[in-house]
Coordinates of N, CA, C and O in Angstrom, one line a residue:
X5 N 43.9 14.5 14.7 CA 42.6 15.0 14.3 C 41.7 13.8 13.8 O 42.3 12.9 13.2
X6 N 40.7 13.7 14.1 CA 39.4 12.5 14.0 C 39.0 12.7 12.3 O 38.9 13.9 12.0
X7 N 38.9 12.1 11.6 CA 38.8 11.6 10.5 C 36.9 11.2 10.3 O 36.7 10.0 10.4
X8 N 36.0 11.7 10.1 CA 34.7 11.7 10.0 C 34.4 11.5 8.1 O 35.2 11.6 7.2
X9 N 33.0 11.2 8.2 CA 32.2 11.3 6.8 C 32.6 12.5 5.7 O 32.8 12.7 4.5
X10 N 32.6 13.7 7.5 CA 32.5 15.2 6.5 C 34.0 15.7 5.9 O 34.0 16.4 4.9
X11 N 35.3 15.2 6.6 CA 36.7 15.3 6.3 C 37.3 14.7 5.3 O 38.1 15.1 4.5
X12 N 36.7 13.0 5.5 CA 37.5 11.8 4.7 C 37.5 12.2 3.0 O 36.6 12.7 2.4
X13 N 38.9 11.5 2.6 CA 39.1 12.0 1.4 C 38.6 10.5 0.5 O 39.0 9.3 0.6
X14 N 37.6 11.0 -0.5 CA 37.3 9.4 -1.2 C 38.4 9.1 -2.1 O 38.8 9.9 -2.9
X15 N 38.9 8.1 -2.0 CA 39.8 7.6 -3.3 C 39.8 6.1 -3.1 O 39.2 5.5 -2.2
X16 N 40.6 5.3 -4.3 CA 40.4 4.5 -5.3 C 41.2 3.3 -3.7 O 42.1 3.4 -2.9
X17 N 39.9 2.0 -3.9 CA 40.9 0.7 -3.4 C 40.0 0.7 -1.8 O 39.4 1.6 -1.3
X18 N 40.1 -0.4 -1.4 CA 39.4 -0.8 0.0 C 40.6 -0.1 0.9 O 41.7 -0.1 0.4
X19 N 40.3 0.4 2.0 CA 41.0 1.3 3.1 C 40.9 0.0 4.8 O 40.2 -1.0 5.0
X20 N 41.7 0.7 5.6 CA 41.5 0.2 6.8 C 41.0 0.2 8.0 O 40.6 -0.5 8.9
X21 N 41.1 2.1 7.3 CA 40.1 3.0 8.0 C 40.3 4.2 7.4 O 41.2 4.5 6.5
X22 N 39.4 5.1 7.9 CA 38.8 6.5 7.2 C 40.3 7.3 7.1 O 40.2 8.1 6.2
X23 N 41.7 7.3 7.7 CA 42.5 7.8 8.2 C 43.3 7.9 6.8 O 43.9 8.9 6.4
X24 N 43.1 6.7 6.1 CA 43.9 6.7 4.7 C 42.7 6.8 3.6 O 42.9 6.2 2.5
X25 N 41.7 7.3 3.7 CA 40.8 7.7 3.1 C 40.0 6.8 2.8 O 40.0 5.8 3.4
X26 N 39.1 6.8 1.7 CA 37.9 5.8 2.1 C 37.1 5.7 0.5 O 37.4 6.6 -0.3
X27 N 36.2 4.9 0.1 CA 35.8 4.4 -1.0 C 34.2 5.1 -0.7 O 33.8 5.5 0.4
X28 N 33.8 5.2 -1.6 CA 32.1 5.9 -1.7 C 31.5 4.9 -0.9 O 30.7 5.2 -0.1
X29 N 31.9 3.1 -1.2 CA 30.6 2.6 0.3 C 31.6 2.3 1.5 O 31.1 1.6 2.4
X30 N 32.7 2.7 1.7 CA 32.9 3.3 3.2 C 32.3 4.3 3.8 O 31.8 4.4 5.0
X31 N 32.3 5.4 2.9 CA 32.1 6.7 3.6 C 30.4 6.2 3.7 O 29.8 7.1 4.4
X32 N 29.7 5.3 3.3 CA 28.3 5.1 3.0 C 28.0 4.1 4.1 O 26.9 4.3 4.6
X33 N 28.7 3.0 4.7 CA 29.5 2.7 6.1 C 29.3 3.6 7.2 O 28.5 3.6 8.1
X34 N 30.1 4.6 6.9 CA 30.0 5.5 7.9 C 29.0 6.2 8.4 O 28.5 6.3 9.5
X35 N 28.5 6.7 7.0 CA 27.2 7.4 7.1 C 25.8 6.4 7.8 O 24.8 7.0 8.3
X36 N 26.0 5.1 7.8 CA 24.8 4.7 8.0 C 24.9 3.7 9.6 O 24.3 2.7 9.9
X37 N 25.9 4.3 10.2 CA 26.3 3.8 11.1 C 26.8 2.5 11.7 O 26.8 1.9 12.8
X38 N 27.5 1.9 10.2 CA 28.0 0.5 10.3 C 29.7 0.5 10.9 O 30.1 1.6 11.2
X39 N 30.5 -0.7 11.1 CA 31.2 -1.2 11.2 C 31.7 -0.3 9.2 O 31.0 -0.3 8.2
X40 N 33.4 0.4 9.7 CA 34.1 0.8 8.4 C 33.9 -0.8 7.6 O 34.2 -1.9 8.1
X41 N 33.4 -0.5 6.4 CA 33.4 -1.7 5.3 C 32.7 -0.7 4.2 O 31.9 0.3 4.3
X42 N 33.6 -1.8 2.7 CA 33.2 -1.5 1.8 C 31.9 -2.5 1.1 O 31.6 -2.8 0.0
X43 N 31.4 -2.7 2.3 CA 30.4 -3.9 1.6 C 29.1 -3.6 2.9 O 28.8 -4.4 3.8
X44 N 28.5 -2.5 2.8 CA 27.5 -1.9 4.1 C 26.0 -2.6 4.1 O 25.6 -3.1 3.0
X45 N 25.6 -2.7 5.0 CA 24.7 -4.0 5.0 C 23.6 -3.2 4.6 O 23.1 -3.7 3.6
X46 N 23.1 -1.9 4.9 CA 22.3 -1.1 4.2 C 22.2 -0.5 3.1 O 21.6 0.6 2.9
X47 N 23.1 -1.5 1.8 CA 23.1 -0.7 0.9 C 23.2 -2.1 0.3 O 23.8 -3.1 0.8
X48 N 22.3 -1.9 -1.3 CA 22.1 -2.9 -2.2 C 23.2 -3.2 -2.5 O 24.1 -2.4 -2.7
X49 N 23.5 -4.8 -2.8 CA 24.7 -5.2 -3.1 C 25.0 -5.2 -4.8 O 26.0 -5.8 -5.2
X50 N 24.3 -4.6 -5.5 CA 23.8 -4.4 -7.0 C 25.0 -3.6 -7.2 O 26.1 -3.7 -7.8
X51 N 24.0 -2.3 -6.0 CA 24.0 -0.7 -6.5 C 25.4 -0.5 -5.8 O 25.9 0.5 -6.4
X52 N 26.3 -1.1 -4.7 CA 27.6 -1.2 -3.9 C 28.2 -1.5 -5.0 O 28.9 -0.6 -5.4
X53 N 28.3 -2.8 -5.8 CA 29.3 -3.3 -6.6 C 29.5 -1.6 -8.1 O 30.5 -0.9 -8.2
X54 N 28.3 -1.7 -8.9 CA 28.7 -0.1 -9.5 C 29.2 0.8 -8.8 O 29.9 1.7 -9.3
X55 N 28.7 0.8 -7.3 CA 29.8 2.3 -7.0 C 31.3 1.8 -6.8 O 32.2 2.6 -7.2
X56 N 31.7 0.8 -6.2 CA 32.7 0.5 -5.6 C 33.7 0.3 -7.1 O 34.9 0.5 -7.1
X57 N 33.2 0.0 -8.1 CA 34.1 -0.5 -9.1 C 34.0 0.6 -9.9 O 34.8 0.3 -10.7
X58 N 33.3 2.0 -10.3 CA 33.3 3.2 -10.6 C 34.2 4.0 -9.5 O 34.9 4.9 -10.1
X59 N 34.3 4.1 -8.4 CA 35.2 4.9 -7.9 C 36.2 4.7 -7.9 O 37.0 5.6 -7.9
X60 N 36.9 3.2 -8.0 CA 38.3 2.5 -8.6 C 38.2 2.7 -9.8 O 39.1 1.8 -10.1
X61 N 37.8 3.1 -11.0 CA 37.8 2.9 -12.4 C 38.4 4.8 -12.8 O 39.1 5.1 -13.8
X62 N 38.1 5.6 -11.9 CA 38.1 7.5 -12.2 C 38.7 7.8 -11.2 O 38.8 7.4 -10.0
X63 N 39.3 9.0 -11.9 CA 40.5 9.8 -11.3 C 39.8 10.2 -9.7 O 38.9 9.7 -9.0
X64 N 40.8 11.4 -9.3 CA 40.3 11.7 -8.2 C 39.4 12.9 -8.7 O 38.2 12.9 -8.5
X65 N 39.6 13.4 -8.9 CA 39.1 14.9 -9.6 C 37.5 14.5 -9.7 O 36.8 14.8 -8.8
X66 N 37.0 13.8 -10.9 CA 35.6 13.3 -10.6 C 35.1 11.9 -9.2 O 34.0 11.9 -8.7
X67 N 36.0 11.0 -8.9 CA 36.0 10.6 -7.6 C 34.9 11.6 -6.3 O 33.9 11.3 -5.7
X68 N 35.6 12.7 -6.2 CA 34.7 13.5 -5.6 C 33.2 13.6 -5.7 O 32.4 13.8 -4.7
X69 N 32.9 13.6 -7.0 CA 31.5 13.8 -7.6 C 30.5 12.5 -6.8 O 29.3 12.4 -6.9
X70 N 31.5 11.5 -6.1 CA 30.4 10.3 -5.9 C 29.7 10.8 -4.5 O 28.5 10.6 -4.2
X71 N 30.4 11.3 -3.9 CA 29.5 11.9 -2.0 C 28.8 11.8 -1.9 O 28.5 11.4 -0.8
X72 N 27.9 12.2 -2.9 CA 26.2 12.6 -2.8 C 25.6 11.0 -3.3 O 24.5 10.9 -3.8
X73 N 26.1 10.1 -3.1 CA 25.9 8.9 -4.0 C 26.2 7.9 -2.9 O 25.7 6.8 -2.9
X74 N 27.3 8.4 -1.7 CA 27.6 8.0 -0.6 C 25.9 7.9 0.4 O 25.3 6.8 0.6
X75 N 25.5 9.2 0.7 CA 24.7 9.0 1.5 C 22.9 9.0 1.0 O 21.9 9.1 1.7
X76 N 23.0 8.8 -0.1 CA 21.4 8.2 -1.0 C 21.4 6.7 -1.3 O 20.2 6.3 -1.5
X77 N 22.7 5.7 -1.3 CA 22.8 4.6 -0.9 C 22.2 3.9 0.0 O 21.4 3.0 -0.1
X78 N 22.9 4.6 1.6 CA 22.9 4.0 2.6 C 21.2 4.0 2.6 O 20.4 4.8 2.2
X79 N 20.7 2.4 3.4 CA 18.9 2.5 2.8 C 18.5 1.7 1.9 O 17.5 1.1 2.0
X80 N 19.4 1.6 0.9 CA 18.4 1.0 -0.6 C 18.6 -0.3 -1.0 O 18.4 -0.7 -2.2
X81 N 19.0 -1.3 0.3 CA 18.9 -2.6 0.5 C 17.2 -2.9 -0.2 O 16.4 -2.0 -0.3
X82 N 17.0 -4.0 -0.5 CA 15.8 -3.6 -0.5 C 15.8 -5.3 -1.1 O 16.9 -5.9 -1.1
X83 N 14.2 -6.1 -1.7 CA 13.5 -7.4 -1.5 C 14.3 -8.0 -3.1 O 14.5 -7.3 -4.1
X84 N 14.7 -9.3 -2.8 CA 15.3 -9.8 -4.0 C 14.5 -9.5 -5.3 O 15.1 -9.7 -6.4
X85 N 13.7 -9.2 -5.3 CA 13.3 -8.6 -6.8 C 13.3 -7.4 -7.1 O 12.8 -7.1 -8.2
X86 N 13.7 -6.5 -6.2 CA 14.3 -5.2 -6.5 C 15.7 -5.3 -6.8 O 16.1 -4.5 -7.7
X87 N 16.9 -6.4 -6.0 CA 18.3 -5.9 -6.1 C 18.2 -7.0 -8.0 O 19.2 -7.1 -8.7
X88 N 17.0 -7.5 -8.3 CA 16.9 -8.8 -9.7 C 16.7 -7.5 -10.5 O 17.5 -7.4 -11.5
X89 N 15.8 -6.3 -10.4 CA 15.5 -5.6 -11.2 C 16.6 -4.6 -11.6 O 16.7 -4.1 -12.7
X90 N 17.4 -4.5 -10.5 CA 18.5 -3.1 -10.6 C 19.7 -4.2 -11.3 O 20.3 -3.5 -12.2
X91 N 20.0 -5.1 -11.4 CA 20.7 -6.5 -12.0 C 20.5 -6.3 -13.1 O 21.4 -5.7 -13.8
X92 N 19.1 -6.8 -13.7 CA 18.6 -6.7 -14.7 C 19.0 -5.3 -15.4 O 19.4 -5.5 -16.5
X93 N 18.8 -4.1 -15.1 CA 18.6 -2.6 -15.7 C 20.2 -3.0 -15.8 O 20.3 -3.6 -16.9
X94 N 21.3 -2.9 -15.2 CA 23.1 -3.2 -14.9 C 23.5 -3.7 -16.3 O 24.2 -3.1 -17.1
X95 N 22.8 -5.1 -16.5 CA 23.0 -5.9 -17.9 C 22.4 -5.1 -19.7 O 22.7 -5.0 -20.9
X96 N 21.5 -4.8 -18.9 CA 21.0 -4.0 -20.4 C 21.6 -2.8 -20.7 O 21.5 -2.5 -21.9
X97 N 22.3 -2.0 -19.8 CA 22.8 -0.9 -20.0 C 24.6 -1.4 -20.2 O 25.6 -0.8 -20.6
X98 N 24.6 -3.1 -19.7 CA 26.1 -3.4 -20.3 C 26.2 -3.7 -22.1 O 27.0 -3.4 -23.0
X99 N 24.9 -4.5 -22.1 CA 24.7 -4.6 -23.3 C 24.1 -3.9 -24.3 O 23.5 -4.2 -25.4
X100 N 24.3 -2.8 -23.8 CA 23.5 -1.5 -24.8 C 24.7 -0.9 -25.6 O 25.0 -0.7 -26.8
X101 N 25.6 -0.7 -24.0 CA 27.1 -0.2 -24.4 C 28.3 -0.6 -25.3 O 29.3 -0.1 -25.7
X102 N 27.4 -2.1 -25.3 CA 28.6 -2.8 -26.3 C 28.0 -3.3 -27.5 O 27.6 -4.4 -27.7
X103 N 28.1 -1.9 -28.5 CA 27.8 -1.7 -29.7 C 28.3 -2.6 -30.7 O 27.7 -3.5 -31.3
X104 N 29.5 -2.4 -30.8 CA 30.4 -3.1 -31.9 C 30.6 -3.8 -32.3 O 29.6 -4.4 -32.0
X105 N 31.2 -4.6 -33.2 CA 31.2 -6.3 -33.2 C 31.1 -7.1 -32.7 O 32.0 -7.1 -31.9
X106 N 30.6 -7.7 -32.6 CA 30.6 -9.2 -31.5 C 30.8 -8.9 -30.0 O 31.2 -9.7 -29.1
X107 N 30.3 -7.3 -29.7 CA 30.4 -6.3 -28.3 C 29.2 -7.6 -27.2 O 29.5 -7.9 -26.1
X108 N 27.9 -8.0 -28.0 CA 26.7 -8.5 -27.4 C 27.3 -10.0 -27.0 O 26.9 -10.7 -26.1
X109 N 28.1 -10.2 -27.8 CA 28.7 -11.7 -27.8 C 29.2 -12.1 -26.4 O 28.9 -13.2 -25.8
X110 N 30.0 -11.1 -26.0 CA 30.6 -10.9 -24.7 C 30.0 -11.0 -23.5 O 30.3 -11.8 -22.7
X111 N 28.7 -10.0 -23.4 CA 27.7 -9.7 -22.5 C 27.1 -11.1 -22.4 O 27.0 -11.9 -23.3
X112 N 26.6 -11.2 -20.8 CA 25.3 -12.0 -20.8 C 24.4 -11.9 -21.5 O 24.0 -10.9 -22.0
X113 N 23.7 -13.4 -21.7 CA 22.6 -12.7 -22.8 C 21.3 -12.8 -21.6 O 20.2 -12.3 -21.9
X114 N 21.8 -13.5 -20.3 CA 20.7 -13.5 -19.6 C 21.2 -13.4 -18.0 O 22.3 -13.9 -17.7
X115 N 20.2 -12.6 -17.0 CA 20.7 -12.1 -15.7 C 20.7 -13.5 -14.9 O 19.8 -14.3 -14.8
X116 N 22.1 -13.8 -14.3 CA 22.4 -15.0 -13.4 C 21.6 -14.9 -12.2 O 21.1 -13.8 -11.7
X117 N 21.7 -16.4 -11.5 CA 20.3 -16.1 -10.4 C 21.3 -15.7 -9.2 O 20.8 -15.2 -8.2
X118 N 22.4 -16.0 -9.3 CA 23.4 -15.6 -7.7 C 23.4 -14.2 -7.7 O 23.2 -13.5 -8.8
X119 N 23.5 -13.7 -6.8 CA 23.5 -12.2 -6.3 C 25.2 -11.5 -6.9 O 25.4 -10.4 -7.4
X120 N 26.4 -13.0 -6.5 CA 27.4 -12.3 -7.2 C 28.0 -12.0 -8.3 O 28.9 -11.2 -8.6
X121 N 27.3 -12.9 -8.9 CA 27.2 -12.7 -10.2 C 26.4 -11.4 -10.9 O 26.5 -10.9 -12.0
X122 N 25.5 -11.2 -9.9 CA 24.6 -9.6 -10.5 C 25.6 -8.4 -10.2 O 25.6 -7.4 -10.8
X123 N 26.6 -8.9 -9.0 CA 27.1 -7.5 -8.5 C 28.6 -7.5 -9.6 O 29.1 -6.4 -9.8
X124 N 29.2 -8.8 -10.2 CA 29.9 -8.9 -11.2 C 29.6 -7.8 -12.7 O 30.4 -7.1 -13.4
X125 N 28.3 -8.1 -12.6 CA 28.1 -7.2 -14.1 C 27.6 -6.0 -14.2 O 27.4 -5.2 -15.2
X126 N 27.2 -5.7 -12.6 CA 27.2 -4.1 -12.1 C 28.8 -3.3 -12.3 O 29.1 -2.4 -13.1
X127 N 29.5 -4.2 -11.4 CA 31.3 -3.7 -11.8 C 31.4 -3.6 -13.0 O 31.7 -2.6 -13.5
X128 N 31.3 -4.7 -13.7 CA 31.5 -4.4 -15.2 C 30.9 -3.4 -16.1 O 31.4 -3.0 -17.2
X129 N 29.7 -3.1 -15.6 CA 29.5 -2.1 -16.5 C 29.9 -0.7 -15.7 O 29.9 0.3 -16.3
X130 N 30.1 -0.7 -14.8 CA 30.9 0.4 -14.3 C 32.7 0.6 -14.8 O 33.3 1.5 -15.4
X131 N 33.0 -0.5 -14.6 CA 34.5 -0.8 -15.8 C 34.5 0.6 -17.5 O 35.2 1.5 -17.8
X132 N 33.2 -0.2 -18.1 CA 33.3 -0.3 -19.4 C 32.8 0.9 -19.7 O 33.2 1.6 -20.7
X133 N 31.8 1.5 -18.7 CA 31.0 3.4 -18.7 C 32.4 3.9 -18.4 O 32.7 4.9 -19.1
X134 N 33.4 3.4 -17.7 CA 34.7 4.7 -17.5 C 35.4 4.4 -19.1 O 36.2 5.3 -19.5
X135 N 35.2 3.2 -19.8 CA 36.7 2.9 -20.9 C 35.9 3.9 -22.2 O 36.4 4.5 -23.1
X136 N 34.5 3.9 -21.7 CA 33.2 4.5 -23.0 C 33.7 5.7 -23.6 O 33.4 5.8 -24.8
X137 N 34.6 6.8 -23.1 CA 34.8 7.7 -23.4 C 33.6 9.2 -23.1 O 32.7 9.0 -22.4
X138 N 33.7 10.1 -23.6 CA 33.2 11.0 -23.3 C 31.9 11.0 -23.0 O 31.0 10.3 -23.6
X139 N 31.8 11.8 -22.1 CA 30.2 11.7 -21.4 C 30.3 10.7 -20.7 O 29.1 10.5 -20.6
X140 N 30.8 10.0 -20.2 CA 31.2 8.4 -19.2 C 30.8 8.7 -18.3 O 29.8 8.0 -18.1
X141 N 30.9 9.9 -17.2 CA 31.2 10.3 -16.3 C 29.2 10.8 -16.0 O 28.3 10.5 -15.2
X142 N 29.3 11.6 -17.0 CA 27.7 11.8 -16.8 C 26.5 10.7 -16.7 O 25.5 10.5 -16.0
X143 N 27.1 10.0 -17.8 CA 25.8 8.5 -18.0 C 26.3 7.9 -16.6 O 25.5 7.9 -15.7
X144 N 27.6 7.4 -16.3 CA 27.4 6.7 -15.2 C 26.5 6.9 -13.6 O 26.0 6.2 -12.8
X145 N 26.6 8.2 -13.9 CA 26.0 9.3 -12.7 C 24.0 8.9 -12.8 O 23.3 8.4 -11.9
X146 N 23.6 9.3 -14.6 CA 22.3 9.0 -14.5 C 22.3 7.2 -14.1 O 21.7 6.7 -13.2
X147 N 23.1 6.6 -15.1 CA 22.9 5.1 -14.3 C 22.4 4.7 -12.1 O 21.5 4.1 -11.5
X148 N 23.6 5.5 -11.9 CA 23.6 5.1 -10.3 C 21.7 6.0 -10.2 O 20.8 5.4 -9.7
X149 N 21.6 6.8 -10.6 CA 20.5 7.8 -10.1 C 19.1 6.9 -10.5 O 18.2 6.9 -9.7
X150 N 19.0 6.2 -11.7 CA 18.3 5.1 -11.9 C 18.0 4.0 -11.1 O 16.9 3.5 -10.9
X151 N 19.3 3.5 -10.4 CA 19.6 2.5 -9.6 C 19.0 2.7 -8.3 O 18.1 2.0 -7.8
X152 N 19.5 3.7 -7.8 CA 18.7 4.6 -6.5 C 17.5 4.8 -6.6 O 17.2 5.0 -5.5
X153 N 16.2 4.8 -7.4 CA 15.2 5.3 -7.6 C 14.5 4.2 -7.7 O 13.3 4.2 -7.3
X154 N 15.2 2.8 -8.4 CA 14.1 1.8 -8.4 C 13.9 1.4 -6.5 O 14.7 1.4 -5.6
X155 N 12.8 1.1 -6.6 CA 12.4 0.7 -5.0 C 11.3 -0.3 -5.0 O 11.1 -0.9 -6.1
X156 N 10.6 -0.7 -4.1 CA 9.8 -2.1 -4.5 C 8.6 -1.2 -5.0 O 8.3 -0.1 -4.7
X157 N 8.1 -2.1 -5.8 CA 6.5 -1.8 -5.9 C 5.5 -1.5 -5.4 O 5.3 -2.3 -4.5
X158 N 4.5 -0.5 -5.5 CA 3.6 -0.7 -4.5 C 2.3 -1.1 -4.0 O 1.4 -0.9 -4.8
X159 N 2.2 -1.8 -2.7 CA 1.6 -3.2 -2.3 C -0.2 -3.0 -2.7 O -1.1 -2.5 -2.0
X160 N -0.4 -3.6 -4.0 CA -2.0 -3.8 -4.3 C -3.2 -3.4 -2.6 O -3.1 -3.9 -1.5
X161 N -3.8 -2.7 -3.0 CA -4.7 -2.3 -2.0 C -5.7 -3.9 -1.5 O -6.3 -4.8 -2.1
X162 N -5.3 -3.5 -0.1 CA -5.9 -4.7 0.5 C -5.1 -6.1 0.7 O -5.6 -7.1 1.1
X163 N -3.8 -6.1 0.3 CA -2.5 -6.8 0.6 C -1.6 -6.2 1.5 O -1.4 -5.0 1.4
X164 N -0.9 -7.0 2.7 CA -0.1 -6.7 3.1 C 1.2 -6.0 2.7 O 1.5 -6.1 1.5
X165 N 1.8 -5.6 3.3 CA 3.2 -5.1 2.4 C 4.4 -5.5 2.7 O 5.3 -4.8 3.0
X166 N 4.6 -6.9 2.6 CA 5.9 -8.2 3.1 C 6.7 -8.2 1.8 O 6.3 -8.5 0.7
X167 N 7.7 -7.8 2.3 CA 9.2 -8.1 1.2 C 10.1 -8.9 2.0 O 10.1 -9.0 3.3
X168 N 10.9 -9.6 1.0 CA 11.7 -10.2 1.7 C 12.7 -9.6 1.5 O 12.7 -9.1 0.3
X169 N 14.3 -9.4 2.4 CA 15.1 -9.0 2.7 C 16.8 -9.3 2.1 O 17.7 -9.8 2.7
X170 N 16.8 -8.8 0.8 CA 17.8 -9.7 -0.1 C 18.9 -9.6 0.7 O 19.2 -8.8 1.5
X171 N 19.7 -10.8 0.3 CA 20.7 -11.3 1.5 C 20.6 -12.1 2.5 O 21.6 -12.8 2.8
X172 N 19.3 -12.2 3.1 CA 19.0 -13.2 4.4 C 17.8 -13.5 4.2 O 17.2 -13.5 3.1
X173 N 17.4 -14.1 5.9 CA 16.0 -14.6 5.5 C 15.1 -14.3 5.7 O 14.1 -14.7 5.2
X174 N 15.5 -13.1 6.7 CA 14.3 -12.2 7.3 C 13.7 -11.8 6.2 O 14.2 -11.9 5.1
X175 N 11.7 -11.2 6.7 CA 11.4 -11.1 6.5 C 10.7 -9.8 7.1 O 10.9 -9.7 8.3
X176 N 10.0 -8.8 6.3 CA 9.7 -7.3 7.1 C 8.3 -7.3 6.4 O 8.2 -7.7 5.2
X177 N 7.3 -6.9 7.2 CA 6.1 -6.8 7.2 C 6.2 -5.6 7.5 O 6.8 -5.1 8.4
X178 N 5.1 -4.6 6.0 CA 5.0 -3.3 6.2 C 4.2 -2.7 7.2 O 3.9 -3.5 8.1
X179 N 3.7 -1.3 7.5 CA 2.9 -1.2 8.2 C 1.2 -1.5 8.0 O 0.1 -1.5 8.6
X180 N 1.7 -1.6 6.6 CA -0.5 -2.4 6.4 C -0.7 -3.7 6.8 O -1.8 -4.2 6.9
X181 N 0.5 -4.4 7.2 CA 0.2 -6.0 7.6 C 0.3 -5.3 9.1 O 0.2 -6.2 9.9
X182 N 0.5 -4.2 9.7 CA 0.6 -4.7 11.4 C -1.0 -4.1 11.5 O -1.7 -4.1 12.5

């Protein structure tokens, strides 16, 4: 039997294929018609690192709950000052979280300029929302739903609408510049 988006079972750890089941940005891979990988070129490398390190962090039972998180990813690639902003939102919600003593000490006090270091403190606060205790499971959910919603800005009337393409070098000119 063929192993698809709609069958595969999500659980915890990078897979080799859908057959031994698959990670929320595999099935998000699948969904968006890439090459199986947990690292899909259509999906923010921000918003990939929180999901990928939240579905290894929770059982299987809520694991399931991410599907719908699977295919609202795929798409939200988007211009290095969106994947800086969703970075940015990742660290304040790490350092929100770490209340306690010397909890801020820990945290960055400021967003690094490498991309993997942004997707570092995405995981981590995906880590620290599962260790948070009750209600973990919910905040993490509005977190990602946050993450999904930021999108670029929109382009001042009478400007083109050119972002650049976080990751590479391309560049995409909207339809007001053609």
């Amino acid at each position: 039997m063929s192993v698809s988006h709609q069958t595969v079972t999500l659980s915890r750890g990078k897979h080799a294929s859908p057959a031994g089941g698959a990670c929320v940005m595999e099935v998000a891979s699948m969904l968006g018609g890439e090459p199986f990988t947990d690292r899909p070129a259509s999906v923010c490398p921000v918003i990939a690192a929180f999901l990928r390190a939240y579905n290894d962090a929770i059982d299987d039972r809520r694991r399931q709950d991410l599907y719908r998180y699977a295919s609202a990813a795929v798409g939200s690639r988007a211009s290095a000052d969106v994947t800086r902003r969703r970075g940015q939102r990742c660290l304040d919600e790490l350092r929100a979280l770490r209340r306690w003593p010397f909890g801020t000490l820990v945290a960055p006090r400021t967003l690094p300029d490498s991309l993997p270091a942004m997707e570092r403190i995405a995981g981590r606060l995906a880590r620290e929302l599962h260790r948070s205790g009750i209600g973990s499971h919910a905040r993490a959910q509005r977190i990602a739903d946050v993450l999904l919603a930021m999108g670029p800005e929109p382009a001042r009337q009478g400007e083109p609408a050119v972002t650049r393409v976080s990751g590479c070098g391309r560049f995409r000119a909207g339809a007001a510049a053609r």
